[in-house]
Short mmCIF file of C-alpha atoms and ligand atoms in Angstrom, two decimals:
data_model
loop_
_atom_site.label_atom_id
_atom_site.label_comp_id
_atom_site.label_asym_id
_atom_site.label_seq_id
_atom_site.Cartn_x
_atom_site.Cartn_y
_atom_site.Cartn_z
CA UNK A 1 -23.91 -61.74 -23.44
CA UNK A 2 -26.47 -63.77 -24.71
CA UNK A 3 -26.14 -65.96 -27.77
CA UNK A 4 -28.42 -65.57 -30.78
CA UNK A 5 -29.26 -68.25 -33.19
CA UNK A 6 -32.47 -69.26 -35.58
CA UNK A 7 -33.77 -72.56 -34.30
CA UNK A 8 -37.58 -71.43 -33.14
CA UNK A 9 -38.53 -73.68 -30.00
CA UNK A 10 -42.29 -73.26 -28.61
CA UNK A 11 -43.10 -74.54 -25.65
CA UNK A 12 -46.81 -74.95 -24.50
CA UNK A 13 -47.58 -75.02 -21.00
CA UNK A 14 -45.76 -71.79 -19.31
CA UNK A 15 -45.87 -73.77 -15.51
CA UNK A 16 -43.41 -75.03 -12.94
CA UNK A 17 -41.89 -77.06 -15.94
CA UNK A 18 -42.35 -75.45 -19.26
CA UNK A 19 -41.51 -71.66 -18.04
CA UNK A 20 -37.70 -72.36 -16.76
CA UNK A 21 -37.41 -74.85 -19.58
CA UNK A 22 -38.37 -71.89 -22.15
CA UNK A 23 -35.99 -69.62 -20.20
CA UNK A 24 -33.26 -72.51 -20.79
CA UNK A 25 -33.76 -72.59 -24.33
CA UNK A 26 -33.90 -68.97 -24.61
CA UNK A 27 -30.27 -68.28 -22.75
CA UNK A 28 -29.06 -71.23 -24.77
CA UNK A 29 -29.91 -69.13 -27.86
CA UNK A 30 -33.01 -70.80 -28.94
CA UNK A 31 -35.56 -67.80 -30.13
CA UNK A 32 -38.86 -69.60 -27.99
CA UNK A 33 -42.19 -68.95 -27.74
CA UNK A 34 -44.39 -69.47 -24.53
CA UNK A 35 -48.07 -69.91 -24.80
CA UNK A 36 -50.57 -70.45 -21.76
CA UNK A 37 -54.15 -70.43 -21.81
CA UNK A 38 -53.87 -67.77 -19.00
CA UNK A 39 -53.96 -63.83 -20.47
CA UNK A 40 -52.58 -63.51 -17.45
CA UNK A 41 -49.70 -65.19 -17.59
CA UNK A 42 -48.77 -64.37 -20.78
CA UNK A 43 -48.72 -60.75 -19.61
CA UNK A 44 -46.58 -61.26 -16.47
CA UNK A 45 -44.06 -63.06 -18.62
CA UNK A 46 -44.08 -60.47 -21.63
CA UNK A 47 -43.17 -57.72 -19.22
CA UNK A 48 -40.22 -60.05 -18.06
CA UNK A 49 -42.06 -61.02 -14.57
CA UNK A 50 -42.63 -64.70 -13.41
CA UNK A 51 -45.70 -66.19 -11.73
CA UNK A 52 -44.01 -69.01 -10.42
CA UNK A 53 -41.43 -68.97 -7.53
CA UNK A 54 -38.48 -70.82 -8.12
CA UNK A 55 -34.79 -70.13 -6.80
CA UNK A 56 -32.92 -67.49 -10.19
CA UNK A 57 -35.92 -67.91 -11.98
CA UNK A 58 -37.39 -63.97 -12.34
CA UNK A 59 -33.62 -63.01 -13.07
CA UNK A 60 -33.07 -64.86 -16.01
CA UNK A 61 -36.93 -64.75 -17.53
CA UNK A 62 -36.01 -60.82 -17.54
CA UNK A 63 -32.97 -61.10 -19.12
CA UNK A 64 -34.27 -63.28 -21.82
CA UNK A 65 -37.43 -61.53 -22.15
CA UNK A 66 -35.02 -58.02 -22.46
CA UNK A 67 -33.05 -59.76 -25.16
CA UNK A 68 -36.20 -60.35 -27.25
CA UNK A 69 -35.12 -63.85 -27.36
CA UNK A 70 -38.66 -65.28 -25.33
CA UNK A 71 -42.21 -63.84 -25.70
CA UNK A 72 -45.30 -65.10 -24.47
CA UNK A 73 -48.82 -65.89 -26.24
CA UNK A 74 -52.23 -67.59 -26.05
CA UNK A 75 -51.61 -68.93 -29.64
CA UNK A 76 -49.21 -71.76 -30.89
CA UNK A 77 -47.38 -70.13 -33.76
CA UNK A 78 -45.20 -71.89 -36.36
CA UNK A 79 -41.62 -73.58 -34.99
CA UNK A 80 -39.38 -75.91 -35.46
CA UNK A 81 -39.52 -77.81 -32.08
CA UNK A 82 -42.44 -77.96 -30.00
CA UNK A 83 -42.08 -79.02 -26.44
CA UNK A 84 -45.71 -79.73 -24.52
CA UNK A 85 -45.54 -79.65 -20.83
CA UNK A 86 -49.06 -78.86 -19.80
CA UNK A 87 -50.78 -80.58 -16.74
CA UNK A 88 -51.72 -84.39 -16.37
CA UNK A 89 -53.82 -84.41 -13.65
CA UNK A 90 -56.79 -87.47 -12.50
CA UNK A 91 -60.38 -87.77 -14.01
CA UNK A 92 -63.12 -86.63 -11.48
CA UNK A 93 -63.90 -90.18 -11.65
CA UNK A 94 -62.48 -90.59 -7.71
CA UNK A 95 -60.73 -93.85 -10.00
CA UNK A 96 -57.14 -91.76 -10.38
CA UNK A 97 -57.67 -92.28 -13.97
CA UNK A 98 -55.00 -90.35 -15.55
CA UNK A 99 -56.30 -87.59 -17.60
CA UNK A 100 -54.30 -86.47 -21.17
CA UNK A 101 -57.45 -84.55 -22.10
CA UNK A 102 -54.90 -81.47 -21.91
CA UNK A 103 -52.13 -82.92 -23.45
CA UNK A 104 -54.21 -83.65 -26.51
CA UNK A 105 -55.62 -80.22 -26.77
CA UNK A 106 -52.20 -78.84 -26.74
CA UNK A 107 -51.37 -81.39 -29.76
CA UNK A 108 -54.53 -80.33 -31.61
CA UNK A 109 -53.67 -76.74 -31.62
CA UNK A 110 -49.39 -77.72 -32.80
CA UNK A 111 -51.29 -79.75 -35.28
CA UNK A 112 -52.32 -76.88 -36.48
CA UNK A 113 -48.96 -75.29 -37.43
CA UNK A 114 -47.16 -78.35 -37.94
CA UNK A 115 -44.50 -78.60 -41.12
CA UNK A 116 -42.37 -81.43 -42.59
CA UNK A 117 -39.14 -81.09 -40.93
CA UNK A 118 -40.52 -80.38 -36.88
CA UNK A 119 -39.91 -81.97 -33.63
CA UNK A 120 -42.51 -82.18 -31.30
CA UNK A 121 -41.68 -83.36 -27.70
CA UNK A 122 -43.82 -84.50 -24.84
CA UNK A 123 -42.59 -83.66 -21.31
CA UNK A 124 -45.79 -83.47 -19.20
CA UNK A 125 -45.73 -86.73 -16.76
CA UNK A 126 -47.93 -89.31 -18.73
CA UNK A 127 -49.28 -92.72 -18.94
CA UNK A 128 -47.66 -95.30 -20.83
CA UNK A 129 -48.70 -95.26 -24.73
CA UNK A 130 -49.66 -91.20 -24.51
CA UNK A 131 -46.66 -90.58 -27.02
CA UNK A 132 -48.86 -92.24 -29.76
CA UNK A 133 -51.61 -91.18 -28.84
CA UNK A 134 -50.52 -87.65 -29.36
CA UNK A 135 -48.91 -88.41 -32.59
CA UNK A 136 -52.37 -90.05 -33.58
CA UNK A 137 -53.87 -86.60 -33.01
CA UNK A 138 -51.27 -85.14 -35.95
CA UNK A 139 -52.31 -88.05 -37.95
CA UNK A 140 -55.85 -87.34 -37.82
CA UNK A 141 -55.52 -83.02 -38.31
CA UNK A 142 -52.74 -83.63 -40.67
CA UNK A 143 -53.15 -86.57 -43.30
CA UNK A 144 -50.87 -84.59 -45.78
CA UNK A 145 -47.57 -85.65 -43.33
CA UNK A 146 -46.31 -88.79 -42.44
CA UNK A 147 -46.08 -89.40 -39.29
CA UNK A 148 -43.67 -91.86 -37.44
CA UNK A 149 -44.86 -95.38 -37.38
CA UNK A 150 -47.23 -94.85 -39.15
CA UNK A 151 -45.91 -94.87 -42.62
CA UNK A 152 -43.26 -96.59 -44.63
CA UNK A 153 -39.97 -94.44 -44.91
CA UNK A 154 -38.93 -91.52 -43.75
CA UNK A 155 -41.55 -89.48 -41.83
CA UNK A 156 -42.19 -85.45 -42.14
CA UNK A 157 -42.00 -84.92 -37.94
CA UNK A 158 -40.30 -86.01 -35.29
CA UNK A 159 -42.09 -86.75 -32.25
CA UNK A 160 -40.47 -88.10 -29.18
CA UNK A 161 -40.92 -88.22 -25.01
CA UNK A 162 -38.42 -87.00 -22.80
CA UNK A 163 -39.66 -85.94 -19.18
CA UNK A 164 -38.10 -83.83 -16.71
CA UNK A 165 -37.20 -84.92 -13.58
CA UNK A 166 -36.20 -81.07 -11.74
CA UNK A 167 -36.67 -80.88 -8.10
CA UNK A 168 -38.04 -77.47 -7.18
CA UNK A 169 -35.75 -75.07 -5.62
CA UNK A 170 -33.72 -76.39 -7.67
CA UNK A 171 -34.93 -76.27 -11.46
CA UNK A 172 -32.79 -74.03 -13.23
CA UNK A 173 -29.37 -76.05 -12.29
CA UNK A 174 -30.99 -79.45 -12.11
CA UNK A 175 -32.74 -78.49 -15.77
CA UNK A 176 -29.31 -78.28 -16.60
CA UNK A 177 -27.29 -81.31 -15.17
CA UNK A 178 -29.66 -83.95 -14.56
CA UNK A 179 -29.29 -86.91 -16.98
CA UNK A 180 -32.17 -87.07 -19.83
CA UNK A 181 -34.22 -90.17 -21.02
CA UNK A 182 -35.45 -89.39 -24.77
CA UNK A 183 -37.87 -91.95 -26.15
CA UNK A 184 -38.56 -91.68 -29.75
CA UNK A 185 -41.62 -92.98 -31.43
CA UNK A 186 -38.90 -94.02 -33.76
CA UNK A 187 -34.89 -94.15 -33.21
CA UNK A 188 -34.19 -91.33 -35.82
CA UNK A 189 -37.34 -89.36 -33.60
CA UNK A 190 -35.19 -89.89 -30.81
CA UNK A 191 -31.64 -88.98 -32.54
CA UNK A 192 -33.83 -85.44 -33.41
CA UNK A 193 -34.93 -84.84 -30.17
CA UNK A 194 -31.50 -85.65 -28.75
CA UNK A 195 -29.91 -82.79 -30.74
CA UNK A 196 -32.64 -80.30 -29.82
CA UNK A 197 -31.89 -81.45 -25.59
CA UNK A 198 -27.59 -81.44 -26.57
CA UNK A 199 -27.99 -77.35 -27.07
CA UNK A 200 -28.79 -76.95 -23.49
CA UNK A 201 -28.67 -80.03 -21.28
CA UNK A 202 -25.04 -80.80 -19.89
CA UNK A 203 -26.17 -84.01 -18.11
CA UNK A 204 -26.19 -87.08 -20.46
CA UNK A 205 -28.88 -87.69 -22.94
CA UNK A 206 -29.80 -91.45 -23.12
CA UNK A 207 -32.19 -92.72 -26.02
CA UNK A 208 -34.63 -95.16 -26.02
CA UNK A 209 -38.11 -95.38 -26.96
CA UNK A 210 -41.31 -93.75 -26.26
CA UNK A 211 -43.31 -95.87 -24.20
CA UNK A 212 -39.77 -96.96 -22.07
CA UNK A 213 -39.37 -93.30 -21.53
CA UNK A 214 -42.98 -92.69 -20.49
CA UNK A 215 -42.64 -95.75 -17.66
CA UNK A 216 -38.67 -94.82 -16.41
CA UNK A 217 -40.25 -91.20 -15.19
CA UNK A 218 -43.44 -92.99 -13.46
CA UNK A 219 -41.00 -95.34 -12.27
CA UNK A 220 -38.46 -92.83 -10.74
CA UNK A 221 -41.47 -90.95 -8.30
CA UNK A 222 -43.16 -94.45 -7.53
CA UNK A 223 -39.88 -96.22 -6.39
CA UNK A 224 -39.42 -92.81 -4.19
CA UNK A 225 -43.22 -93.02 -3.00
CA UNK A 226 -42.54 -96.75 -2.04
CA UNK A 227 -39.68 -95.66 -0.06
CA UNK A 228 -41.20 -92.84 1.91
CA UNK A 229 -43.86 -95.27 2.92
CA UNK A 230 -42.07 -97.60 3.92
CA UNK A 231 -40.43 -94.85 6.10
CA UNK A 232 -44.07 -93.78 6.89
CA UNK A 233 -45.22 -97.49 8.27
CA UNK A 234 -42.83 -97.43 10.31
CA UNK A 235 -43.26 -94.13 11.77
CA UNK A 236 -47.28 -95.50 12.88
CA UNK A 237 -45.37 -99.04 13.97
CA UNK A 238 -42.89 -96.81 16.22
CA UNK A 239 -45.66 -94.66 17.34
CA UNK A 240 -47.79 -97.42 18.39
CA UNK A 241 -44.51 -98.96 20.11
CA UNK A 242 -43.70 -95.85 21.95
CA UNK A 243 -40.01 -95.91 19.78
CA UNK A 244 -38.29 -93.28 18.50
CA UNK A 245 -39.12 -93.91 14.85
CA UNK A 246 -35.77 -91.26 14.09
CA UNK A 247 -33.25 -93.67 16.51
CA UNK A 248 -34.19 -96.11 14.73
CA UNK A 249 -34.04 -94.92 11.30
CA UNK A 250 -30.60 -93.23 12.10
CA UNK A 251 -29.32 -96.57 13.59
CA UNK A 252 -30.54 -98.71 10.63
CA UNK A 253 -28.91 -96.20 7.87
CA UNK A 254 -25.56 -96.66 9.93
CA UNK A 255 -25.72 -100.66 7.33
CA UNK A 256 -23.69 -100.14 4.30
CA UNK A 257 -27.29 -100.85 1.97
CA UNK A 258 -29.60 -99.56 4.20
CA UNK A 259 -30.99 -96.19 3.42
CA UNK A 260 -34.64 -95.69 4.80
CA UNK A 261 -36.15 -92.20 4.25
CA UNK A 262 -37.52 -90.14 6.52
CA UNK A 263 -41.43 -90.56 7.49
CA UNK A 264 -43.30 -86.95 7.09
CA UNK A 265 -47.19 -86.01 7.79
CA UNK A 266 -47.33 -87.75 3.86
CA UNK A 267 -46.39 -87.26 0.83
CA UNK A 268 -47.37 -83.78 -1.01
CA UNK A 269 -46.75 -81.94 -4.23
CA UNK A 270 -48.19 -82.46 -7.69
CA UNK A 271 -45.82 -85.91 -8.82
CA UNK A 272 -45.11 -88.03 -6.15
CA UNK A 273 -48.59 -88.08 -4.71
CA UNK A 274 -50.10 -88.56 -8.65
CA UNK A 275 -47.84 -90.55 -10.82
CA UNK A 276 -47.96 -93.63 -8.95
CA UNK A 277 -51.50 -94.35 -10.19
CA UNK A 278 -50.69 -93.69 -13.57
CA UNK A 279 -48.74 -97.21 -13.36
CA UNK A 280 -51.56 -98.98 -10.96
CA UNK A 281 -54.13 -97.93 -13.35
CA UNK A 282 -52.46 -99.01 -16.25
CA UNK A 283 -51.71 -102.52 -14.57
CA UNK A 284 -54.12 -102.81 -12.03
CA UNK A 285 -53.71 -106.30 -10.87
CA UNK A 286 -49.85 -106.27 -10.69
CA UNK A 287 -49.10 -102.59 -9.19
CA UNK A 288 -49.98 -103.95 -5.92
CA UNK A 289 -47.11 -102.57 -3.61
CA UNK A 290 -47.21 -99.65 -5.48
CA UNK A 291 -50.89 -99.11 -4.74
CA UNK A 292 -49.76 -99.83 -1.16
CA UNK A 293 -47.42 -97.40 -0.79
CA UNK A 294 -49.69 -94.36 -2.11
CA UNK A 295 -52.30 -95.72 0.60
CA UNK A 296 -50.28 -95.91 3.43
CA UNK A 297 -48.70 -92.50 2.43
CA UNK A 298 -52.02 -90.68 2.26
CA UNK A 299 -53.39 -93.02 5.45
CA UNK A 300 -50.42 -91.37 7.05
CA UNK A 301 -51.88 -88.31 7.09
CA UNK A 302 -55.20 -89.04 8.39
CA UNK A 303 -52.86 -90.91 11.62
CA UNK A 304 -51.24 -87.32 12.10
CA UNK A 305 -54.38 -85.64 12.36
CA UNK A 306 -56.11 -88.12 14.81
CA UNK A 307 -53.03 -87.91 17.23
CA UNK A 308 -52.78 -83.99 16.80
CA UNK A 309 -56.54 -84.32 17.68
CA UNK A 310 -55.70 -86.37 20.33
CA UNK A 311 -52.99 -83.47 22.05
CA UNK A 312 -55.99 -81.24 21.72
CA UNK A 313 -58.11 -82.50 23.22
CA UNK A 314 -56.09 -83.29 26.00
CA UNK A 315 -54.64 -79.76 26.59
CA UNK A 316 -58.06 -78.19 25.76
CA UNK A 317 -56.51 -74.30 26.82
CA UNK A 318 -53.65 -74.55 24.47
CA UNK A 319 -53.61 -72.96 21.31
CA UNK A 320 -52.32 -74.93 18.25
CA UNK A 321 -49.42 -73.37 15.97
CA UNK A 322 -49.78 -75.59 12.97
CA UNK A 323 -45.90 -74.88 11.66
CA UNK A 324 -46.02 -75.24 7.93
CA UNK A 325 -48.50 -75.97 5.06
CA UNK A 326 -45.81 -76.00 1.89
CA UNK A 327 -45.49 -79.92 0.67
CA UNK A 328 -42.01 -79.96 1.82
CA UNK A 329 -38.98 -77.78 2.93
CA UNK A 330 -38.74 -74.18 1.78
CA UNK A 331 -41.03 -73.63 -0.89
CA UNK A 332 -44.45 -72.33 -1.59
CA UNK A 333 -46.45 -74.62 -3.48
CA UNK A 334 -49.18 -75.95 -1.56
CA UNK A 335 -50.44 -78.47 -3.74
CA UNK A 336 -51.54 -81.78 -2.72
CA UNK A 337 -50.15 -80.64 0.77
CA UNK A 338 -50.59 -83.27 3.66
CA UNK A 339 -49.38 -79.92 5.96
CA UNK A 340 -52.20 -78.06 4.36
CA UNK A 341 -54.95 -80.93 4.79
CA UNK A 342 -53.85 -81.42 8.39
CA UNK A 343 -53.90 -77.59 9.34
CA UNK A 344 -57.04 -76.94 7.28
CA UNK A 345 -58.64 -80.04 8.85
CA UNK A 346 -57.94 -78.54 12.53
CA UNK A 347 -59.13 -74.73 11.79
CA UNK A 348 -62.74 -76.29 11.15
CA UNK A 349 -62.79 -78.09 14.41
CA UNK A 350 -60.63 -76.07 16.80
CA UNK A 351 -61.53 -72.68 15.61
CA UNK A 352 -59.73 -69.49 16.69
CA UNK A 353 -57.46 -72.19 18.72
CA UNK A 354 -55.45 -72.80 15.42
CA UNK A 355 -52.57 -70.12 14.74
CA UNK A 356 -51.06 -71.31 11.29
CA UNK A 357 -47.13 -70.19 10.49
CA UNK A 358 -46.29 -70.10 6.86
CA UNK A 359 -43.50 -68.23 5.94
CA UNK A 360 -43.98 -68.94 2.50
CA UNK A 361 -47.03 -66.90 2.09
CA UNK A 362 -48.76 -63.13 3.08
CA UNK A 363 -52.72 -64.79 4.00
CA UNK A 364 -53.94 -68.05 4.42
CA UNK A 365 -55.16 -69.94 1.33
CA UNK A 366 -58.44 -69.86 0.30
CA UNK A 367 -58.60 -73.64 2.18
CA UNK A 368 -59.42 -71.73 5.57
CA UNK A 369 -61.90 -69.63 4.39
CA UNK A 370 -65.27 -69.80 7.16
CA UNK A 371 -62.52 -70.61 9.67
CA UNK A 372 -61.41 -68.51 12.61
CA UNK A 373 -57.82 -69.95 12.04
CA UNK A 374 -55.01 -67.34 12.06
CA UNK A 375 -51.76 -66.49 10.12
CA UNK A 376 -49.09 -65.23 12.38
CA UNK A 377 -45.44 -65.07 12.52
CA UNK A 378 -43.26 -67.80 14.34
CA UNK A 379 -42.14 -65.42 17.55
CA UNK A 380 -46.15 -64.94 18.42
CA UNK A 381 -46.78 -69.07 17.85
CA UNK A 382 -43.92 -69.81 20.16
CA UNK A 383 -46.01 -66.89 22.63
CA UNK A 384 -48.86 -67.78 22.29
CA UNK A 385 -49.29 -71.62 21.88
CA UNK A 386 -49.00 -74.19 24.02
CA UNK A 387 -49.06 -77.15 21.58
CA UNK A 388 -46.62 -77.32 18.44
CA UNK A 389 -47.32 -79.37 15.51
CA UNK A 390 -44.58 -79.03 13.21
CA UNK A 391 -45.64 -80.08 9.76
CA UNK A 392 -43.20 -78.49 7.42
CA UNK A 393 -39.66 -78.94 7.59
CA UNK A 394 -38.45 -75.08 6.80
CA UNK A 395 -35.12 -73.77 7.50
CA UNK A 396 -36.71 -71.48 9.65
CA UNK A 397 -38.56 -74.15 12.38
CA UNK A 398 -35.36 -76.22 12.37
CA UNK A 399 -33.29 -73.14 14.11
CA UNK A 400 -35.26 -72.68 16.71
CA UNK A 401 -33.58 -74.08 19.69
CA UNK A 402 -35.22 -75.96 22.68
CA UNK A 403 -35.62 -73.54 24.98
CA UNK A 404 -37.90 -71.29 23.03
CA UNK A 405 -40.08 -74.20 22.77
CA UNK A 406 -40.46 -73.91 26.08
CA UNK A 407 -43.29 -76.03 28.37
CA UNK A 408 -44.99 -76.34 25.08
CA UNK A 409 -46.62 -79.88 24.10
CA UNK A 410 -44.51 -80.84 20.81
CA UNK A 411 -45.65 -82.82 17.66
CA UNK A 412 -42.41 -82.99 15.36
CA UNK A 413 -43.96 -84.94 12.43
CA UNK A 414 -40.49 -84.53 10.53
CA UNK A 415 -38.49 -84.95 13.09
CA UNK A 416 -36.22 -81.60 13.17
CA UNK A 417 -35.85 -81.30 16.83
CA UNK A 418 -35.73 -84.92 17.98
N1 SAJ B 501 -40.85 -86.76 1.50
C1 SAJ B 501 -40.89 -87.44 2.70
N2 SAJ B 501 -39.77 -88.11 3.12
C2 SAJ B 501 -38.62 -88.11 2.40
C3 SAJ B 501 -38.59 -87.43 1.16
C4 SAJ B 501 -39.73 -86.76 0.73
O1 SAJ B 501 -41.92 -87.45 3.40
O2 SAJ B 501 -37.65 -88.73 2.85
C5 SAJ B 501 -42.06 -86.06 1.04
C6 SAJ B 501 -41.86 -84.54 0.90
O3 SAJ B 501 -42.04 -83.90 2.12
C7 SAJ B 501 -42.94 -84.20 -0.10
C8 SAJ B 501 -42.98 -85.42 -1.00
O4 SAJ B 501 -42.34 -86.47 -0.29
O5 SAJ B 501 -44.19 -84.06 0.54
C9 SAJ B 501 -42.31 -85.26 -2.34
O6 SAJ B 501 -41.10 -84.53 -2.20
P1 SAJ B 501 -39.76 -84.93 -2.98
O7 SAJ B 501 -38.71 -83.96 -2.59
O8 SAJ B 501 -39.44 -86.34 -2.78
O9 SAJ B 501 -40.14 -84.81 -4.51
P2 SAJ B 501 -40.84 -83.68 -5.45
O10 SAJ B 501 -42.28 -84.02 -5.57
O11 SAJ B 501 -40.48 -82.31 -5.06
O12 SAJ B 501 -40.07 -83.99 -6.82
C10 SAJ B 501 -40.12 -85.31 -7.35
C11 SAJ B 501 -38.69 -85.74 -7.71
N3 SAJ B 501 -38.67 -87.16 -8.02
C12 SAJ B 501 -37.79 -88.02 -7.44
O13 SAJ B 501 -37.02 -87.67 -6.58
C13 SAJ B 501 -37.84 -89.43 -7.90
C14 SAJ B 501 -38.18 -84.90 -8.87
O14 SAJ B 501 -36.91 -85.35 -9.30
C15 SAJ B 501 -39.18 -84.98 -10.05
O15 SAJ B 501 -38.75 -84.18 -11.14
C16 SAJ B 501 -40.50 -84.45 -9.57
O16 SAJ B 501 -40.97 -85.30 -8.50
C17 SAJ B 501 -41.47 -84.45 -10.73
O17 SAJ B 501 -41.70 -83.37 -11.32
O18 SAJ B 501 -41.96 -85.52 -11.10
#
């Protein structure tokens, strides 16, 4: 049975992030309020559907859409807390200069609404400072409330930072349990925001402030990019060595503090691969092994595709089952895919030799279009192909035992079957 209560939540941004967050709130008895710029988004969600795929997820947005407790809109109405998680994605200036342009438009249009009393939290991934720079928009629409360091005594919002840190496939429990850093612009911001996050999140809630909050979530994705790069190097050092990069990594992790990840094709998906240069552009002159790591991660990539090139060429009858094009293990989102890059990259030169296995979608993205490259299911690749280049490390490669692989020519880039 689902709880009822009166605290109004809206959350803007209905994506990966803000949609199971709303559906959260909602089953934790919060009565919340979506809004996308996309009609049609709003629509899939108001008849209780999801456009997103994440493990529980269409189960419980019916059930909370049913109980009336979340609707969709394109407008920002009047709430009590306001959660933004819309996209922070790079300038076109080919810089990775972080762009807030969206977050700000999403504060221009709570400004709007705002009234003495609210809570407005930031979750979207952002630059350090972007907290006050949001709450400068509310200053600016709104002279007639005091905002949070900005005026002597007590203000008329809150506004605070706390970002999530989910894993997909595993949102809705990790949403849950993870542990939350809430920065306020001010401590009592932060005591607000922390009673908002206590009516749903069982992990615990630590406060600090704003700006510390904004760094600690660039920090957690660029101490994990460092890591898989350093796992990447020496994948190319083993290759060029003729090691077994896997051996080696298996060996090394047998050290009580040794943990080396494993190397990939490089690193995908929309945070890892991004939030790194939020810190190197902020401090460009110091971020230096972090700028490292995000160019030996994405040079990783181009050193996959020269040595699949290289089996090509060299079998020149085979066909090539690219195995893969999600950014890692059994999901669907393709985006900032090294798999997808790599696959793409050989449909344009190898033609109608390129068979692409994806169980994760129905047609090839729109990436392939003028290709002759192929979508076909993994019994006709292990037919038909003669070279494997397994990009993706789904459930579904990894049980395939050796001797369906048969004579074929094998490029494991995850290592599943070493
Ligand atoms: N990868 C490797 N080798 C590894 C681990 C990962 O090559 O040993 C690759 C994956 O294949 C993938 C990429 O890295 O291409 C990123 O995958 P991931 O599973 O490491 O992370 P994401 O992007 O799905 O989620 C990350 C998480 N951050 C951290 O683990 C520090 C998650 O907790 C964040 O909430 C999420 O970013 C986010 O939204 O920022």
């Amino acid at each position: 049975m689902l709880k009822k209560t009166t605290l109004n939540a809206s959350v803007i941004g209905l994506g990966y992030i803000g949609l199971p967050t709303s559906a959260v709130m909602a089953r934790a008895g919060c009565k919340v309020q979506g809004v996308d710029v996309s009609e049609a988004v709003v629509e899939t969600i108001n008849r209780g559907e999801v456009h997103i795929e994440e493990v529980d997820l269409d189960g419980l947005v019916q059930a909370v859409v049913n109980d009336g407790l979340l609707t969709a809109s394109l407008d920002v109405e009047p709430s009590d807390v306001f959660v933004i998680a819309v996209p922070t994605p790079f300038s076109n200036d080919g810089k990775h200069t972080p762009d807030i342009s969206y977050i700000l438009q999403a504060a221009e249009k709570v400004a709007g609404v705002l009234k003495k009393g609210d809570c407005v939290i930031l979750e979207s991934t952002s630059p350090v400072g972007t907290t006050e720079k949001m709450r400068d928009v509310f200053a600016e629409k709104r002279p007639d409330l005091a905002m949070p360091g900005l005026c002597e005594g007590t203000p008329d919002v809150s506004i605070a930072y706390c970002p999530e840190r989910v894993l997909p496939g595993r949102i809705l429990e990790e949403l849950i349990h993870n542990d939350r850093s809430i920065g306020g612009i001010t401590p009592r911001c932060a005591r607000k925001a922390l009673a908002f996050y206590k009516r749903f999140v069982k992990g615990e809630c630590v406060v600090t402030d704003a700006r510390s909050a904004e760094m600690t979530k660039l920090v957690e994705n660029a101490f994990r990019d460092v890591n898989i790069a350093f796992a990447n190097e020496l994948s190319m050092i083993a290759d060029k060595q003729a090691l077994d990069v896997w051996e080696v990594i298996r060996l090394a992790n047998r050290h009580p503090r040794v943990n080396v990840l494993q190397p990939g094709p490089g690193v995908g998906g929309h945070c890892i691969a991004v939030d790194p240069w939020f810190i190197v552009h902020g401090a460009p002159d110091e971020a230096n092994i972090i700028r490292q790591a995000r160019e030996t991660n994405d040079g990783k990539m181009h050193h996959v595709l020269a040595r699949a090139e290289a089996i090509a060429d060299a079998n020149p009858d085979a066909k090539i089952a690219c195995l893969g094009l999600a950014f890692k293990a059994n999901i669907d989102d393709f985006r900032e895919s090294p798999a997808l890059d790599i696959a793409v990259s050989l449909a344009k030169d190898y033609g109608n030799r390129v068979k692409v296995v994806e169980p994760y979608t129905s047609e090839l993205p729109r990436e392939f279009d003028g290709t002759n490259a192929e979508l076909v299911d993994i019994d006709e690749a292990l037919e038909d192909c003669g070279i494997l280049l397994l990009l993706v490390d789904h459930d579904v490669f990894k049980a395939i035992p050796p001797e369906e692989r048969g004579d074929a020519v094998v490029y494991d880039t995850r290592g599943v079957w070493s």
